[in-house]
């Protein structure tokens, strides 16, 4: 029988698409809420982009750059994005849904990935003791150099996060213009 973290890993993307539809339906955006939300969505996208451009999945343990501050900068960027979209939506139901998804899906996925990283990279245990799981420390632990690679960014298709965020922001603007 599959562990919950394995199931969560498989369902997170389809659940995200379903949540996007629910999000659009429940959102009650205003010009101000969209601008406040975008003020967090953009930094969330930048964090995700930088982290993706430093990550050599399954080949090397990423410990430099953003990974010297948090073990999970991609998830941190996603969390910031989510908070931005929650602000833009002006819906407590959306906030509740984001919290539920974070605790039910993303935390188990993070834990499952850590099990894999412990098995794959012997140095992960030392790294995990020095660098927090999600919320970053200001001062970097160890190697703060982390060269960004556009090749890695494109390889990981991180541009999809930007396209999806831009599409949802545009949909919120359209909803605001059409239904208000």
mmCIF file of C-alpha atoms in Angstrom:
data_model
loop_
_atom_site.group_PDB
_atom_site.id
_atom_site.type_symbol
_atom_site.label_atom_id
_atom_site.label_comp_id
_atom_site.label_asym_id
_atom_site.label_seq_id
_atom_site.Cartn_x
_atom_site.Cartn_y
_atom_site.Cartn_z
ATOM 1 C CA UNK A 1 0.000 0.000 0.000
ATOM 2 C CA UNK A 2 1.332 3.441 -0.960
ATOM 3 C CA UNK A 3 2.190 5.950 1.761
ATOM 4 C CA UNK A 4 0.184 9.152 2.029
ATOM 5 C CA UNK A 5 3.211 11.188 0.872
ATOM 6 C CA UNK A 6 3.394 9.065 -2.314
ATOM 7 C CA UNK A 7 -0.342 9.524 -2.922
ATOM 8 C CA UNK A 8 -0.083 13.258 -2.170
ATOM 9 C CA UNK A 9 2.796 13.563 -4.663
ATOM 10 C CA UNK A 10 0.631 11.987 -7.382
ATOM 11 C CA UNK A 11 -2.530 14.000 -6.716
ATOM 12 C CA UNK A 12 -1.051 17.440 -6.039
ATOM 13 C CA UNK A 13 -1.025 18.630 -9.674
ATOM 14 C CA UNK A 14 -4.540 17.427 -10.589
ATOM 15 C CA UNK A 15 -5.785 18.775 -7.262
ATOM 16 C CA UNK A 16 -4.118 22.088 -8.067
ATOM 17 C CA UNK A 17 -6.042 22.340 -11.339
ATOM 18 C CA UNK A 18 -9.324 21.487 -9.609
ATOM 19 C CA UNK A 19 -8.548 24.044 -6.920
ATOM 20 C CA UNK A 20 -7.843 26.674 -9.605
ATOM 21 C CA UNK A 21 -11.374 26.216 -10.971
ATOM 22 C CA UNK A 22 -12.863 26.473 -7.479
ATOM 23 C CA UNK A 23 -10.600 29.457 -6.801
ATOM 24 C CA UNK A 24 -11.882 31.351 -9.827
ATOM 25 C CA UNK A 25 -15.491 30.610 -8.918
ATOM 26 C CA UNK A 26 -15.110 31.742 -5.279
ATOM 27 C CA UNK A 27 -12.842 34.737 -5.871
ATOM 28 C CA UNK A 28 -14.268 38.213 -5.306
ATOM 29 C CA UNK A 29 -11.411 40.362 -6.574
ATOM 30 C CA UNK A 30 -11.062 44.113 -6.443
ATOM 31 C CA UNK A 31 -8.393 46.236 -8.078
ATOM 32 C CA UNK A 32 -6.721 46.611 -4.682
ATOM 33 C CA UNK A 33 -6.850 42.888 -3.849
ATOM 34 C CA UNK A 34 -5.374 41.956 -7.234
ATOM 35 C CA UNK A 35 -2.536 44.458 -6.796
ATOM 36 C CA UNK A 36 -1.828 43.284 -3.227
ATOM 37 C CA UNK A 37 -1.920 39.670 -4.349
ATOM 38 C CA UNK A 38 0.366 40.327 -7.312
ATOM 39 C CA UNK A 39 2.824 42.000 -4.923
ATOM 40 C CA UNK A 40 3.308 38.530 -3.381
ATOM 41 C CA UNK A 41 2.756 36.387 -6.469
ATOM 42 C CA UNK A 42 5.699 37.994 -8.277
ATOM 43 C CA UNK A 43 8.287 37.400 -5.509
ATOM 44 C CA UNK A 44 6.939 33.839 -5.140
ATOM 45 C CA UNK A 45 7.560 33.272 -8.846
ATOM 46 C CA UNK A 46 11.055 34.774 -8.617
ATOM 47 C CA UNK A 47 11.939 32.497 -5.687
ATOM 48 C CA UNK A 48 10.646 29.459 -7.589
ATOM 49 C CA UNK A 49 12.548 30.469 -10.733
ATOM 50 C CA UNK A 50 15.838 31.001 -8.889
ATOM 51 C CA UNK A 51 15.472 27.730 -6.989
ATOM 52 C CA UNK A 52 14.606 25.792 -10.133
ATOM 53 C CA UNK A 53 17.625 27.223 -11.918
ATOM 54 C CA UNK A 54 19.894 25.908 -9.143
ATOM 55 C CA UNK A 55 18.442 22.402 -8.813
ATOM 56 C CA UNK A 56 19.971 19.315 -10.384
ATOM 57 C CA UNK A 57 17.262 16.849 -9.381
ATOM 58 C CA UNK A 58 18.476 13.432 -8.253
ATOM 59 C CA UNK A 59 22.039 14.211 -9.378
ATOM 60 C CA UNK A 60 23.402 16.532 -6.725
ATOM 61 C CA UNK A 61 22.167 17.788 -3.363
ATOM 62 C CA UNK A 62 21.403 21.493 -3.757
ATOM 63 C CA UNK A 63 22.918 23.362 -0.797
ATOM 64 C CA UNK A 64 23.952 26.689 -2.302
ATOM 65 C CA UNK A 65 22.128 29.860 -3.220
ATOM 66 C CA UNK A 66 18.558 29.811 -1.928
ATOM 67 C CA UNK A 67 19.120 26.245 -0.708
ATOM 68 C CA UNK A 68 21.592 27.628 1.858
ATOM 69 C CA UNK A 69 18.668 29.468 3.493
ATOM 70 C CA UNK A 70 15.865 26.891 3.208
ATOM 71 C CA UNK A 71 15.806 23.256 2.132
ATOM 72 C CA UNK A 72 12.632 23.862 0.118
ATOM 73 C CA UNK A 73 12.746 27.196 -1.718
ATOM 74 C CA UNK A 74 10.420 25.884 -4.441
ATOM 75 C CA UNK A 75 7.734 25.138 -1.856
ATOM 76 C CA UNK A 76 8.439 28.419 -0.077
ATOM 77 C CA UNK A 77 7.886 30.219 -3.397
ATOM 78 C CA UNK A 78 4.663 28.261 -3.890
ATOM 79 C CA UNK A 79 3.495 29.181 -0.397
ATOM 80 C CA UNK A 80 4.180 32.882 -1.034
ATOM 81 C CA UNK A 81 2.361 32.597 -4.377
ATOM 82 C CA UNK A 82 -0.587 30.972 -2.620
ATOM 83 C CA UNK A 83 -0.778 33.713 -0.013
ATOM 84 C CA UNK A 84 -0.729 36.261 -2.823
ATOM 85 C CA UNK A 85 -3.563 34.530 -4.617
ATOM 86 C CA UNK A 86 -5.494 34.234 -1.345
ATOM 87 C CA UNK A 87 -5.198 38.007 -0.911
ATOM 88 C CA UNK A 88 -6.258 38.584 -4.505
ATOM 89 C CA UNK A 89 -9.329 36.368 -4.075
ATOM 90 C CA UNK A 90 -10.759 38.061 -0.975
ATOM 91 C CA UNK A 91 -12.315 34.726 0.042
ATOM 92 C CA UNK A 92 -11.971 32.966 3.393
ATOM 93 C CA UNK A 93 -12.918 29.727 1.630
ATOM 94 C CA UNK A 94 -9.834 30.096 -0.537
ATOM 95 C CA UNK A 95 -7.676 30.744 2.521
ATOM 96 C CA UNK A 96 -9.110 27.611 4.176
ATOM 97 C CA UNK A 97 -8.484 25.578 1.017
ATOM 98 C CA UNK A 98 -4.889 26.747 0.761
ATOM 99 C CA UNK A 99 -4.232 25.884 4.395
ATOM 100 C CA UNK A 100 -5.823 22.457 3.920
ATOM 101 C CA UNK A 101 -3.798 21.738 0.770
ATOM 102 C CA UNK A 102 -0.586 22.860 2.435
ATOM 103 C CA UNK A 103 -0.992 20.596 5.467
ATOM 104 C CA UNK A 104 -2.650 17.641 3.729
ATOM 105 C CA UNK A 105 -0.610 17.597 0.524
ATOM 106 C CA UNK A 106 2.547 19.680 0.596
ATOM 107 C CA UNK A 107 3.915 18.852 4.054
ATOM 108 C CA UNK A 108 3.630 15.080 3.408
ATOM 109 C CA UNK A 109 5.271 15.552 -0.007
ATOM 110 C CA UNK A 110 8.140 17.474 1.594
ATOM 111 C CA UNK A 111 8.597 14.742 4.215
ATOM 112 C CA UNK A 112 8.533 12.057 1.523
ATOM 113 C CA UNK A 113 11.148 13.916 -0.501
ATOM 114 C CA UNK A 114 13.334 14.170 2.589
ATOM 115 C CA UNK A 115 13.216 10.383 3.026
ATOM 116 C CA UNK A 116 14.403 10.031 -0.579
ATOM 117 C CA UNK A 117 17.149 12.647 -0.118
ATOM 118 C CA UNK A 118 18.426 10.939 3.064
ATOM 119 C CA UNK A 119 18.736 7.673 1.141
ATOM 120 C CA UNK A 120 20.280 9.213 -1.961
ATOM 121 C CA UNK A 121 22.682 11.725 -0.404
ATOM 122 C CA UNK A 122 24.605 10.820 2.768
ATOM 123 C CA UNK A 123 25.375 14.515 3.408
ATOM 124 C CA UNK A 124 21.653 15.381 3.628
ATOM 125 C CA UNK A 125 21.508 14.716 7.371
ATOM 126 C CA UNK A 126 24.167 17.363 8.119
ATOM 127 C CA UNK A 127 22.513 19.760 5.696
ATOM 128 C CA UNK A 128 19.102 19.205 7.343
ATOM 129 C CA UNK A 129 20.572 20.018 10.756
ATOM 130 C CA UNK A 130 21.955 23.329 9.490
ATOM 131 C CA UNK A 131 19.189 24.579 7.165
ATOM 132 C CA UNK A 132 15.491 24.914 8.079
ATOM 133 C CA UNK A 133 12.888 22.880 6.220
ATOM 134 C CA UNK A 134 10.736 25.710 4.870
ATOM 135 C CA UNK A 135 10.927 29.119 6.520
ATOM 136 C CA UNK A 136 14.308 30.579 5.606
ATOM 137 C CA UNK A 137 17.044 31.673 7.892
ATOM 138 C CA UNK A 138 18.506 35.064 7.055
ATOM 139 C CA UNK A 139 22.071 33.926 7.395
ATOM 140 C CA UNK A 140 23.106 31.249 4.930
ATOM 141 C CA UNK A 141 24.454 27.949 6.179
ATOM 142 C CA UNK A 142 27.583 26.773 4.463
ATOM 143 C CA UNK A 143 27.795 27.336 0.740
ATOM 144 C CA UNK A 144 25.929 30.480 -0.278
ATOM 145 C CA UNK A 145 27.033 30.318 -3.893
ATOM 146 C CA UNK A 146 24.452 28.808 -6.140
ATOM 147 C CA UNK A 147 24.873 29.530 -9.803
ATOM 148 C CA UNK A 148 21.614 30.045 -11.655
ATOM 149 C CA UNK A 149 21.243 28.104 -14.893
ATOM 150 C CA UNK A 150 18.678 29.007 -17.525
ATOM 151 C CA UNK A 151 19.136 25.482 -18.895
ATOM 152 C CA UNK A 152 17.926 24.031 -15.572
ATOM 153 C CA UNK A 153 15.069 26.548 -15.431
ATOM 154 C CA UNK A 154 13.868 25.435 -18.893
ATOM 155 C CA UNK A 155 14.561 21.748 -18.183
ATOM 156 C CA UNK A 156 12.328 21.861 -15.091
ATOM 157 C CA UNK A 157 9.670 23.792 -17.106
ATOM 158 C CA UNK A 158 9.421 26.384 -14.346
ATOM 159 C CA UNK A 159 7.995 28.832 -16.890
ATOM 160 C CA UNK A 160 4.694 26.941 -16.429
ATOM 161 C CA UNK A 161 4.335 28.477 -12.956
ATOM 162 C CA UNK A 162 4.750 31.943 -14.446
ATOM 163 C CA UNK A 163 2.308 31.244 -17.277
ATOM 164 C CA UNK A 164 -0.249 29.778 -14.863
ATOM 165 C CA UNK A 165 0.058 32.700 -12.442
ATOM 166 C CA UNK A 166 -0.235 35.226 -15.269
ATOM 167 C CA UNK A 167 -3.300 33.417 -16.623
ATOM 168 C CA UNK A 168 -4.987 33.391 -13.215
ATOM 169 C CA UNK A 169 -4.210 37.068 -12.596
ATOM 170 C CA UNK A 170 -5.637 37.868 -16.036
ATOM 171 C CA UNK A 171 -8.717 35.769 -15.228
ATOM 172 C CA UNK A 172 -9.194 37.719 -11.993
ATOM 173 C CA UNK A 173 -8.977 41.004 -13.882
ATOM 174 C CA UNK A 174 -11.484 39.703 -16.436
ATOM 175 C CA UNK A 175 -13.828 38.565 -13.655
ATOM 176 C CA UNK A 176 -13.538 41.971 -12.036
ATOM 177 C CA UNK A 177 -14.320 43.768 -15.291
ATOM 178 C CA UNK A 178 -17.169 41.494 -16.415
ATOM 179 C CA UNK A 179 -18.955 40.721 -13.146
ATOM 180 C CA UNK A 180 -18.496 43.910 -11.162
#
